[in-house]
Amino acid sequence: QVQLVESGGGLAQSGGSLRLSCAASGRTYDVYFWGWFRQAPGDVREFVAAIGRTGIEKNHSDSVKGRFTISSDNAKNTIDLQMNNLKPEDTAVYYCAASLTNWLSTYWTEPEHYDYWGQGTQVTVSS
């Protein structure tokens, strides 16, 4: 199995920045791609960003493109999400996820293509 622990969440003001980190352990060598999702109260879990195991191929949702950047460090087994120019609508619990299946990158936006999830970290952006 793969264990995922998110950190770095907290309170930020509109226009501010936060950096989330996902620490992975266990069968990380079997992971094909990693993702960040978020879920606000009463809403569905939505895609934020994803990155392949090589760190070369990346996807970012239209709502965060140009503001958020996903990155990885294979030596440290971490997957980060740099969040800049935060908006109140970014407020949510952010989850790190890992997939053990080699899906095409067009499917990385869908939660059902991930096998393991972290516990989540709260991000709150004040207006």
Short mmCIF file of C-alpha atoms in Angstrom, two decimals:
data_model
loop_
_atom_site.label_atom_id
_atom_site.label_comp_id
_atom_site.label_asym_id
_atom_site.label_seq_id
_atom_site.Cartn_x
_atom_site.Cartn_y
_atom_site.Cartn_z
CA GLN A 1 0.00 0.00 0.00
CA VAL A 2 0.88 3.69 -0.26
CA GLN A 3 0.59 6.08 2.65
CA LEU A 4 0.06 9.78 1.95
CA VAL A 5 0.24 12.64 4.46
CA GLU A 6 -0.59 16.21 3.47
CA SER A 7 0.75 19.27 5.26
CA GLY A 8 1.07 23.01 4.77
CA GLY A 9 -2.57 24.01 4.91
CA GLY A 10 -3.78 26.95 6.91
CA LEU A 11 -5.28 30.41 6.70
CA ALA A 12 -4.34 32.88 3.97
CA GLN A 13 -5.65 36.18 2.69
CA SER A 14 -6.90 36.80 -0.82
CA GLY A 15 -3.90 37.22 -3.09
CA GLY A 16 -1.64 35.35 -0.69
CA SER A 17 0.29 32.11 -1.11
CA LEU A 18 0.54 28.69 0.49
CA ARG A 19 2.64 25.64 -0.32
CA LEU A 20 1.17 22.20 0.32
CA SER A 21 3.32 19.10 0.61
CA CYS A 22 2.40 15.43 0.32
CA ALA A 23 4.77 12.96 1.96
CA ALA A 24 4.50 9.48 0.43
CA SER A 25 5.71 6.17 1.81
CA GLY A 26 5.24 2.46 1.19
CA ARG A 27 5.02 1.24 -2.43
CA THR A 28 5.87 4.60 -3.97
CA TYR A 29 7.90 2.79 -6.65
CA ASP A 30 4.64 1.36 -8.04
CA VAL A 31 2.95 4.75 -8.49
CA TYR A 32 2.40 5.96 -12.08
CA PHE A 33 0.97 9.40 -11.34
CA TRP A 34 0.08 11.66 -8.44
CA GLY A 35 -2.76 14.13 -8.00
CA TRP A 36 -4.14 16.94 -5.88
CA PHE A 37 -7.90 17.25 -5.39
CA ARG A 38 -10.02 19.53 -3.24
CA GLN A 39 -13.47 19.37 -1.68
CA ALA A 40 -15.50 22.16 -0.12
CA PRO A 41 -18.43 21.43 2.23
CA GLY A 42 -21.43 20.19 0.24
CA ASP A 43 -19.44 20.00 -3.01
CA VAL A 44 -17.99 17.15 -5.02
CA ARG A 45 -14.31 16.33 -4.95
CA GLU A 46 -12.73 18.27 -7.82
CA PHE A 47 -9.46 17.93 -9.66
CA VAL A 48 -6.72 20.48 -9.03
CA ALA A 49 -3.49 19.15 -10.55
CA ALA A 50 -1.63 15.95 -11.40
CA ILE A 51 1.92 14.90 -12.25
CA GLY A 52 3.42 11.77 -13.79
CA ARG A 53 6.05 9.62 -12.12
CA THR A 54 8.85 11.24 -14.14
CA GLY A 55 7.80 14.74 -13.14
CA ILE A 56 7.68 15.81 -16.79
CA GLU A 57 3.98 15.50 -17.69
CA LYS A 58 1.60 17.72 -15.71
CA ASN A 59 -2.08 18.68 -15.72
CA HIS A 60 -3.65 21.70 -14.03
CA SER A 61 -7.36 22.46 -13.88
CA ASP A 62 -8.60 25.57 -15.67
CA SER A 63 -9.64 27.12 -12.35
CA VAL A 64 -6.07 27.07 -10.98
CA LYS A 65 -3.95 27.23 -14.15
CA GLY A 66 -1.47 30.09 -13.92
CA ARG A 67 -1.86 30.30 -10.15
CA PHE A 68 -1.04 26.80 -8.82
CA THR A 69 1.93 24.62 -9.76
CA ILE A 70 2.40 20.94 -8.99
CA SER A 71 5.90 19.50 -8.58
CA SER A 72 7.57 16.35 -7.29
CA ASP A 73 10.82 15.25 -5.73
CA ASN A 74 11.36 11.52 -6.22
CA ALA A 75 14.41 11.44 -3.95
CA LYS A 76 12.33 12.77 -1.06
CA ASN A 77 9.05 11.08 -2.11
CA THR A 78 7.15 14.34 -1.90
CA ILE A 79 4.57 15.98 -4.15
CA ASP A 80 4.06 19.71 -3.65
CA LEU A 81 1.39 22.19 -4.69
CA GLN A 82 2.50 25.82 -4.80
CA MET A 83 -0.59 28.03 -4.56
CA ASN A 84 -0.27 31.70 -5.49
CA ASN A 85 -2.83 34.48 -5.86
CA LEU A 86 -5.28 32.63 -3.64
CA LYS A 87 -9.00 33.37 -3.87
CA PRO A 88 -11.82 32.70 -1.37
CA GLU A 89 -13.21 30.07 -3.74
CA ASP A 90 -9.99 28.07 -3.22
CA THR A 91 -11.17 27.33 0.33
CA ALA A 92 -11.47 23.55 0.70
CA VAL A 93 -9.89 20.44 2.12
CA TYR A 94 -7.03 19.47 -0.18
CA TYR A 95 -6.21 15.80 -0.75
CA CYS A 96 -3.16 14.10 -2.20
CA ALA A 97 -3.74 10.92 -4.23
CA ALA A 98 -1.72 8.20 -5.98
CA SER A 99 -2.49 5.80 -8.82
CA LEU A 100 -0.99 2.35 -9.36
CA THR A 101 -2.47 2.05 -12.88
CA ASN A 102 -0.88 3.46 -16.03
CA TRP A 103 -3.85 5.49 -17.29
CA LEU A 104 -3.43 7.99 -20.11
CA SER A 105 -2.92 11.51 -18.80
CA THR A 106 -6.36 12.58 -20.07
CA TYR A 107 -7.86 10.44 -17.29
CA TRP A 108 -5.78 11.92 -14.47
CA THR A 109 -8.54 14.45 -13.69
CA GLU A 110 -10.95 11.79 -12.46
CA PRO A 111 -10.92 10.61 -8.81
CA GLU A 112 -11.89 7.04 -9.74
CA HIS A 113 -8.48 6.55 -11.38
CA TYR A 114 -6.65 6.93 -8.06
CA ASP A 115 -6.06 4.13 -5.57
CA TYR A 116 -4.77 5.84 -2.42
CA TRP A 117 -5.68 9.07 -0.66
CA GLY A 118 -4.30 11.15 2.17
CA GLN A 119 -6.33 12.46 5.09
CA GLY A 120 -6.54 15.98 3.70
CA THR A 121 -5.38 19.40 4.85
CA GLN A 122 -7.62 22.43 5.30
CA VAL A 123 -7.00 25.58 3.25
CA THR A 124 -9.00 28.67 4.16
CA VAL A 125 -8.76 31.91 2.17
CA SER A 126 -10.33 35.03 3.64
CA SER A 127 -11.84 37.76 1.49
#
